[in-house]
Amino acid sequence: MMRISKTYTIADTDDFRKKLSAYAGQFNCFAFLDSCKNVVYGPVSFDYALAAGAHQQLVTNAGDAFEQLRLFRETFKDYCFGFLGYDLKQETEQLSSKNFDGIGWPDMLFFIPEIYVTVKENTCSIFLLEEQTNYFDEIFRQINAATYQFVPSALTPLQPRIPAERYLQKVKDIIHHITEGDIYELNFCQEFYTNGTLDASAVFDKLCTLSAAPFAVLFKWQHRYLISASPERFLKKSGNKIISQPIKGTHKRGQNAVEDEQFKKDLYHSIKDRAENVMIVDLVRNDLTKHAITGSIQVEELFGIYSFPQVHQMVSTISAQISEAVKVIDVIKDAFPMGSMTGAPKVMAMQLIEQYEVTKRGLFSGAFGYFTPDNDFDFNVVIRSIQYNAENQYLSIQTGGAIVYDSVPEQELAECYLKLKALRTVLYGDETQ
């Protein structure tokens, strides 16, 4: 499969972004990826990009999904976008989930776009399949002519799926598992839900402005939407190098520069957050060991403090080298689901997650990303996200955190609401809903 590109110069990248977003609305399947001008992790491949239309697609559930993905990639050596749902765990570890699901994603979906557009600085590159190359100028014209028709959202108030007192008791029960030695750490999440109509594109734009997350994505498939302001990278491959950057440790931003700097120091020196973080670093190292060249695994940064508009985060960076003989799908499969969203030991943590959570995670705590034609890839962790099903008008937000031995249930509940803050604000315009 041959794909050819043509570049154009654009004068106003912010204005062009609005037009490209409006242009995307006509497609039944698209992914709009945005770095939100956030270079906290270093240089980005693009400022924003659109993969639109499904020339080919893979839609499947746990069973032999990763093998299907391997064959799909071997058949179509092209740009490829999509997601790994959390419940692929049922394939990697023979687990199951019978919890409530209001959205209804498949466990895995990838598509080869008809049109792929990237923007970096003042350069727009359009990538088309060889048989479409007569349409470069027409597509560029259509993008520039696109206008957005805003539709006001109308939602009922958000409700927690787990009442506060029940949530606090569940945290206490999880801590008991830790004291009994069943696990060391568990990522426990809860759902907030509502019903109504939603303008997904408008909400995504607001979220990008408010959160400026480097791995933001608006994804539409049929009547389902993912609106994500993810600050976390699951796994990236560049050449023979694999990078994982798990987040464990969150602190609110300060009201002024002095307080903000103190909060960063508090997070860095937090014994609890360091314990959470280092456990996941060890888990990631173990996951990468399965395919890494012996001696190549490195912790490039431990307990790094990264600041985002809403919160400070503790991020560690682990890297490894793989040989050319390694199948990249196996690298992803054997690291999934990511340890930052499960706990340690991973399998027992996932079993307890199913016992204590009441909502199927679906795409939440899965991964969204893309492959390049030469089989490099970059996947985020689907957190700080809104899932929406326009057919049944169901909206779901899930938040959570790591429970460890010295966790305080009330503080864990407060962390859920801290992570909910930006998402609630873009939906309702204030923080009182």
Coordinates of C-alpha atoms in Angstrom, one line a residue:
M1 CA 0.0 0.0 0.0
M2 CA 1.6 3.3 -1.2
R3 CA 0.8 6.6 0.5
I4 CA 2.0 9.9 -1.0
S5 CA 2.1 13.3 0.7
K6 CA 1.9 16.9 -0.3
T7 CA 2.7 19.9 1.9
Y8 CA 1.1 23.3 2.2
T9 CA 1.9 26.4 4.1
I10 CA -0.7 27.7 6.5
A11 CA -0.7 31.2 8.0
D12 CA -2.7 30.7 11.2
T13 CA -2.3 27.3 12.8
D14 CA -5.0 27.9 15.4
D15 CA -7.6 28.9 12.8
F16 CA -6.6 25.9 10.6
R17 CA -7.1 23.6 13.6
K18 CA -10.7 24.8 13.9
K19 CA -11.3 24.2 10.2
L20 CA -9.7 20.7 10.3
S21 CA -11.8 19.8 13.3
A22 CA -14.9 21.0 11.5
Y23 CA -13.9 19.0 8.4
A24 CA -13.5 15.9 10.5
G25 CA -17.2 16.0 11.5
Q26 CA -18.4 14.5 8.2
F27 CA -16.7 11.2 8.8
N28 CA -18.2 8.2 10.6
C29 CA -14.7 7.3 11.9
F30 CA -12.0 9.7 12.7
A31 CA -9.2 10.4 15.2
F32 CA -8.1 14.0 16.0
L33 CA -4.8 13.9 17.9
D34 CA -3.6 17.1 19.6
S35 CA -0.4 17.7 21.6
C36 CA -2.1 20.9 22.8
K37 CA 1.2 22.8 22.4
N38 CA 2.5 20.8 25.3
V39 CA 6.2 19.7 24.9
V40 CA 6.6 18.7 28.6
Y41 CA 8.0 15.3 27.3
G42 CA 10.2 16.8 24.6
P43 CA 9.7 17.5 20.9
V44 CA 6.4 16.2 19.3
S45 CA 5.9 14.4 16.0
F46 CA 3.1 16.9 15.1
D47 CA 1.2 19.7 16.8
Y48 CA -2.1 18.1 15.8
A49 CA -3.2 15.6 13.3
L50 CA -6.4 14.1 11.7
A51 CA -6.9 10.5 10.6
A52 CA -10.3 10.4 8.8
G53 CA -12.3 7.7 7.1
A54 CA -11.8 4.0 7.5
H55 CA -10.2 2.6 4.3
Q56 CA -9.7 -0.7 6.2
Q57 CA -10.6 -1.5 9.7
L58 CA -10.2 -4.2 12.4
V59 CA -12.9 -4.5 15.0
T60 CA -12.7 -7.4 17.4
N61 CA -13.0 -8.6 20.9
A62 CA -10.7 -10.5 23.3
G63 CA -9.8 -14.0 22.2
D64 CA -7.2 -13.7 19.5
A65 CA -7.3 -10.0 19.0
F66 CA -3.6 -9.4 19.2
E67 CA -3.0 -12.1 16.6
Q68 CA -5.6 -10.4 14.4
L69 CA -3.8 -7.1 14.9
R70 CA -0.5 -8.6 13.9
L71 CA -2.0 -10.0 10.7
F72 CA -3.7 -6.6 10.0
R73 CA -0.4 -4.8 10.4
E74 CA 1.4 -7.3 8.1
T75 CA -1.4 -6.9 5.5
F76 CA -1.6 -3.1 5.6
K77 CA 1.9 -1.5 6.2
D78 CA 0.5 2.0 6.5
Y79 CA -0.5 4.6 9.1
C80 CA -2.9 2.9 11.5
F81 CA -4.9 4.4 14.3
G82 CA -7.0 2.8 17.1
F83 CA -7.3 1.5 20.6
L84 CA -6.7 -1.3 22.9
G85 CA -9.6 -1.6 25.4
Y86 CA -8.8 -2.6 29.0
D87 CA -10.8 -5.8 28.7
L88 CA -8.2 -7.3 26.4
K89 CA -6.9 -8.4 29.8
Q90 CA -9.3 -11.3 29.2
E91 CA -7.0 -12.4 26.4
T92 CA -3.6 -11.7 28.1
E93 CA -4.5 -13.1 31.5
Q94 CA -7.7 -15.2 31.0
L95 CA -9.7 -12.8 33.2
S96 CA -13.3 -11.7 32.7
S97 CA -15.7 -8.8 33.4
K98 CA -19.4 -8.9 34.1
N99 CA -19.7 -5.2 35.3
F100 CA -22.1 -2.7 33.9
D101 CA -21.2 -1.1 30.5
G102 CA -23.1 1.9 29.3
I103 CA -20.9 2.7 26.2
G104 CA -20.3 -0.6 24.4
W105 CA -16.9 -0.3 22.7
P106 CA -15.4 -3.4 21.1
D107 CA -12.2 -4.6 22.9
M108 CA -10.0 -3.6 20.0
L109 CA -10.4 -1.3 17.0
F110 CA -7.8 -0.1 14.4
F111 CA -8.3 1.6 11.1
I112 CA -6.3 2.6 8.1
P113 CA -7.4 6.2 7.3
E114 CA -8.5 7.4 3.9
I115 CA -7.0 10.8 4.7
Y116 CA -4.2 11.6 7.1
V117 CA -3.3 15.2 7.8
T118 CA -0.6 16.5 10.1
V119 CA 0.3 20.0 11.1
K120 CA 3.6 21.1 12.6
E121 CA 4.4 24.8 13.0
N122 CA 3.2 26.4 9.7
T123 CA 3.3 23.3 7.6
C124 CA 0.4 21.1 6.8
S125 CA 1.1 17.7 5.2
I126 CA -1.7 15.6 3.6
F127 CA -1.1 11.9 3.1
L128 CA -3.3 10.1 0.6
L129 CA -3.4 6.6 -0.9
E130 CA -1.8 6.5 -4.3
E131 CA -5.1 6.3 -6.1
Q132 CA -6.4 9.4 -4.4
T133 CA -3.5 11.8 -5.2
N134 CA -5.6 13.8 -7.7
Y135 CA -7.5 15.1 -4.8
F136 CA -4.8 16.9 -2.7
D137 CA -5.7 20.4 -3.6
E138 CA -9.5 19.7 -3.4
I139 CA -9.1 18.3 0.1
F140 CA -7.0 21.2 1.2
R141 CA -9.6 23.5 -0.2
Q142 CA -12.4 21.7 1.6
I143 CA -10.6 21.9 4.9
N144 CA -10.1 25.6 4.5
A145 CA -13.8 26.0 3.6
A146 CA -15.1 24.0 6.5
T147 CA -17.2 25.7 9.1
Y148 CA -18.4 24.4 12.5
Q149 CA -22.0 24.4 13.6
F150 CA -22.1 24.4 17.4
V151 CA -24.8 22.5 19.1
P152 CA -25.3 23.2 22.8
S153 CA -24.9 20.3 25.1
A154 CA -27.7 19.4 27.5
L155 CA -26.8 17.1 30.3
T156 CA -28.2 16.0 33.6
P157 CA -25.9 16.4 36.7
L158 CA -23.1 13.9 37.1
Q159 CA -23.8 11.0 39.5
P160 CA -21.3 8.7 41.1
R161 CA -22.0 5.0 40.4
I162 CA -20.6 4.2 43.8
P163 CA -22.0 6.3 46.8
A164 CA -19.2 8.0 48.8
E165 CA -19.7 5.8 51.9
R166 CA -19.6 2.7 49.9
Y167 CA -16.5 3.9 48.1
L168 CA -14.7 4.6 51.4
Q169 CA -15.5 1.1 52.6
K170 CA -14.2 -0.5 49.4
V171 CA -10.9 1.4 49.9
K172 CA -10.7 0.0 53.4
D173 CA -11.4 -3.5 52.1
I174 CA -8.6 -3.1 49.5
I175 CA -6.2 -1.9 52.2
H176 CA -7.1 -5.1 54.1
H177 CA -6.0 -7.2 51.1
I178 CA -2.7 -5.3 51.2
T179 CA -2.1 -5.9 54.9
E180 CA -2.9 -9.6 54.3
G181 CA -0.2 -9.7 51.6
D182 CA -2.5 -10.4 48.6
I183 CA -1.3 -7.3 46.7
Y184 CA 1.1 -4.4 47.2
E185 CA -0.9 -1.8 45.3
L186 CA -4.2 -1.6 43.4
N187 CA -5.6 1.0 41.1
F188 CA -9.2 1.4 42.1
C189 CA -11.5 3.5 39.9
Q190 CA -15.1 4.6 40.0
E191 CA -17.5 5.9 37.4
F192 CA -19.4 9.2 37.2
Y193 CA -22.2 9.2 34.7
T194 CA -25.0 11.3 33.2
N195 CA -27.4 11.4 30.3
G196 CA -28.2 13.9 27.6
T197 CA -26.9 15.4 24.4
L198 CA -23.2 16.4 23.8
D199 CA -21.3 18.4 21.3
A200 CA -18.2 16.2 21.4
S201 CA -16.0 18.4 19.2
A202 CA -16.8 21.6 21.3
V203 CA -16.1 19.7 24.6
F204 CA -12.8 18.4 23.2
D205 CA -11.7 21.9 22.2
K206 CA -12.5 23.2 25.7
L207 CA -10.7 20.3 27.3
C208 CA -7.6 20.9 25.2
T209 CA -7.5 24.5 26.2
L210 CA -8.1 23.8 29.9
S211 CA -5.9 20.8 30.3
A212 CA -3.3 21.1 27.6
A213 CA -2.5 17.4 27.7
P214 CA 0.2 16.1 25.3
F215 CA -1.7 13.0 24.3
A216 CA -5.2 14.4 23.8
V217 CA -7.5 12.7 21.3
L218 CA -11.0 13.0 20.0
F219 CA -12.1 9.7 18.5
K220 CA -15.4 8.9 16.8
W221 CA -16.6 5.5 15.7
Q222 CA -20.2 5.2 14.6
H223 CA -22.1 6.8 17.5
R224 CA -19.4 6.4 20.2
Y225 CA -16.9 9.1 21.2
L226 CA -13.7 9.2 23.2
I227 CA -12.8 12.7 24.4
S228 CA -9.4 12.4 26.1
A229 CA -6.9 14.8 27.7
S230 CA -4.4 12.2 28.7
P231 CA -1.1 13.3 30.2
E232 CA 0.3 9.7 30.2
R233 CA 2.3 7.7 27.7
F234 CA 1.8 3.9 27.8
L235 CA 4.3 2.8 25.3
K236 CA 6.3 4.3 22.4
K237 CA 8.6 2.6 19.9
S238 CA 11.1 4.6 17.9
G239 CA 13.5 2.4 15.9
N240 CA 14.6 -0.3 18.3
K241 CA 13.9 1.8 21.4
I242 CA 10.8 1.3 23.6
I243 CA 9.8 3.9 26.1
S244 CA 7.2 3.8 28.9
Q245 CA 6.3 6.7 31.1
P246 CA 3.9 5.7 33.9
I247 CA 2.3 8.3 36.1
K248 CA 1.8 7.6 39.8
G249 CA 1.5 10.5 42.1
T250 CA -0.8 13.5 41.8
H251 CA -1.0 16.9 43.6
K252 CA -3.2 19.9 42.9
R253 CA -1.7 23.1 41.6
G254 CA -1.1 26.0 43.9
Q255 CA -2.9 29.4 44.0
N256 CA 0.3 31.3 43.5
A257 CA 3.9 30.6 42.4
V258 CA 5.2 30.1 45.9
E259 CA 2.5 27.7 46.9
D260 CA 2.8 25.9 43.5
E261 CA 6.5 25.3 44.0
Q262 CA 5.9 24.0 47.5
F263 CA 3.3 21.6 46.2
K264 CA 5.8 20.3 43.7
K265 CA 8.3 19.7 46.5
D266 CA 5.6 18.0 48.6
L267 CA 4.8 15.6 45.7
Y268 CA 8.5 14.8 45.1
H269 CA 9.1 14.0 48.7
S270 CA 5.8 12.2 49.4
I271 CA 6.7 8.7 50.7
K272 CA 3.3 7.4 49.7
D273 CA 3.6 8.6 46.1
R274 CA 7.2 7.4 45.8
A275 CA 6.1 4.0 47.0
E276 CA 3.3 3.9 44.4
N277 CA 5.6 5.1 41.6
V278 CA 8.5 2.7 42.3
M279 CA 6.2 -0.3 42.5
I280 CA 4.9 0.5 39.0
V281 CA 8.4 1.2 37.7
D282 CA 9.4 -2.3 38.8
L283 CA 6.3 -3.8 37.2
V284 CA 7.0 -2.0 33.9
R285 CA 10.7 -3.1 33.9
N286 CA 9.4 -6.7 34.4
D287 CA 7.0 -6.3 31.5
L288 CA 9.7 -5.0 29.1
T289 CA 12.2 -7.7 30.2
K290 CA 10.2 -10.2 28.2
H291 CA 11.4 -8.8 24.9
A292 CA 14.3 -6.4 25.8
I293 CA 17.9 -7.0 24.8
T294 CA 19.7 -8.3 28.0
G295 CA 21.0 -5.4 30.0
S296 CA 19.3 -2.7 27.9
I297 CA 16.5 -1.7 30.4
Q298 CA 17.1 1.7 32.0
V299 CA 15.2 3.9 34.3
E300 CA 16.0 7.1 32.6
E301 CA 14.1 9.2 35.1
L302 CA 12.7 8.3 38.5
F303 CA 10.1 10.5 40.3
G304 CA 10.2 13.2 37.7
I305 CA 7.7 16.0 38.6
Y306 CA 5.8 17.3 35.6
S307 CA 3.4 20.2 35.8
F308 CA 0.1 20.4 33.9
P309 CA -2.6 23.2 34.1
Q310 CA -4.7 21.2 36.5
V311 CA -2.3 19.1 38.5
H312 CA 1.4 18.2 39.2
Q313 CA 2.2 14.5 38.3
M314 CA 5.0 12.2 39.3
V315 CA 6.3 10.5 36.1
S316 CA 9.1 8.0 35.7
T317 CA 10.6 7.0 32.3
I318 CA 11.7 3.4 31.6
S319 CA 13.4 2.4 28.3
A320 CA 14.6 -0.7 26.6
Q321 CA 16.2 -1.9 23.4
I322 CA 14.6 -4.6 21.3
S323 CA 16.1 -6.7 18.5
E324 CA 14.7 -6.5 15.0
A325 CA 13.5 -10.1 15.4
V326 CA 11.0 -9.1 18.1
K327 CA 7.4 -8.8 16.9
V328 CA 6.2 -5.4 18.0
I329 CA 2.7 -6.6 18.7
D330 CA 4.1 -9.0 21.3
V331 CA 5.9 -6.1 23.0
I332 CA 2.5 -4.3 23.4
K333 CA 0.6 -7.4 24.3
D334 CA 3.0 -8.4 27.1
A335 CA 3.0 -4.9 28.6
F336 CA -0.8 -4.6 28.5
P337 CA -2.8 -3.5 30.5
M338 CA -0.3 -1.0 31.8
G339 CA 0.8 -1.4 35.4
S340 CA -0.1 2.2 36.3
M341 CA -3.8 1.3 35.9
T342 CA -3.7 -2.1 37.5
G343 CA -1.4 -2.6 40.4
A344 CA 1.1 -5.2 41.7
P345 CA 1.2 -8.1 41.4
K346 CA -0.7 -7.4 38.2
V347 CA -2.9 -10.5 37.8
M348 CA -4.2 -10.4 41.4
A349 CA -4.7 -6.7 41.2
M350 CA -6.9 -7.1 38.1
Q351 CA -8.9 -9.9 39.8
L352 CA -9.6 -7.6 42.7
I353 CA -10.4 -4.7 40.4
E354 CA -13.3 -6.8 39.0
Q355 CA -14.4 -7.6 42.5
Y356 CA -14.5 -4.0 43.8
E357 CA -15.3 -1.9 40.8
V358 CA -18.9 -1.9 39.5
T359 CA -18.4 -0.5 36.0
K360 CA -16.7 -2.1 33.0
R361 CA -13.7 0.0 32.2
G362 CA -14.0 -0.5 28.4
L363 CA -11.8 2.0 26.7
F364 CA -10.9 3.7 30.0
S365 CA -7.4 2.7 31.2
G366 CA -6.8 1.1 27.8
A367 CA -4.6 2.8 25.2
F368 CA -5.2 5.0 22.1
G369 CA -2.5 5.6 19.5
Y370 CA -1.0 4.9 16.2
F371 CA 1.5 2.9 14.1
T372 CA 3.6 4.3 11.4
P373 CA 4.3 2.5 8.1
D374 CA 7.7 1.3 9.5
N375 CA 6.1 -0.1 12.6
D376 CA 7.0 2.6 15.1
F377 CA 4.1 3.4 17.4
D378 CA 3.0 5.7 20.2
F379 CA 0.1 4.9 22.6
N380 CA -1.3 6.9 25.5
V381 CA -3.1 5.7 28.6
V382 CA -6.8 6.5 28.3
I383 CA -7.3 8.6 31.5
R384 CA -8.8 12.0 32.2
S385 CA -11.4 11.1 29.5
I386 CA -15.0 11.3 28.6
Q387 CA -16.7 8.4 26.9
Y388 CA -20.0 9.1 25.2
N389 CA -22.6 7.0 23.4
A390 CA -24.8 9.3 21.3
E391 CA -27.3 6.6 20.5
N392 CA -28.4 6.0 24.1
Q393 CA -27.1 9.5 25.2
Y394 CA -25.0 7.9 28.0
L395 CA -21.9 9.7 29.2
S396 CA -19.3 8.1 31.4
I397 CA -16.2 9.4 33.2
Q398 CA -14.0 7.2 35.3
T399 CA -11.3 8.3 37.8
G400 CA -9.3 6.6 40.4
G401 CA -5.9 6.2 42.0
A402 CA -3.5 3.8 43.5
I403 CA -4.4 2.3 46.9
V404 CA -1.4 1.3 49.0
Y405 CA -0.8 0.3 52.6
D406 CA -0.9 3.8 54.1
S407 CA -3.7 5.2 51.9
V408 CA -6.3 7.3 53.6
P409 CA -9.8 6.5 52.1
E410 CA -11.0 10.1 52.3
Q411 CA -7.9 11.3 50.5
E412 CA -8.3 8.7 47.8
L413 CA -11.9 10.0 47.3
A414 CA -10.6 13.6 47.1
E415 CA -8.1 12.5 44.4
C416 CA -10.9 11.1 42.3
Y417 CA -12.7 14.5 42.4
L418 CA -9.4 16.3 41.7
K419 CA -9.0 14.3 38.5
L420 CA -12.6 14.9 37.7
K421 CA -12.3 18.6 38.0
A422 CA -11.3 19.7 34.4
L423 CA -13.8 17.2 32.8
R424 CA -16.7 18.4 34.9
T425 CA -15.8 22.0 34.1
V426 CA -15.8 21.6 30.4
L427 CA -19.2 19.8 30.6
Y428 CA -21.0 22.2 32.9
G429 CA -19.0 25.4 32.8
D430 CA -18.2 25.5 36.5
E431 CA -17.1 23.2 39.3
T432 CA -20.3 23.1 41.3
Q433 CA -22.2 20.4 39.4

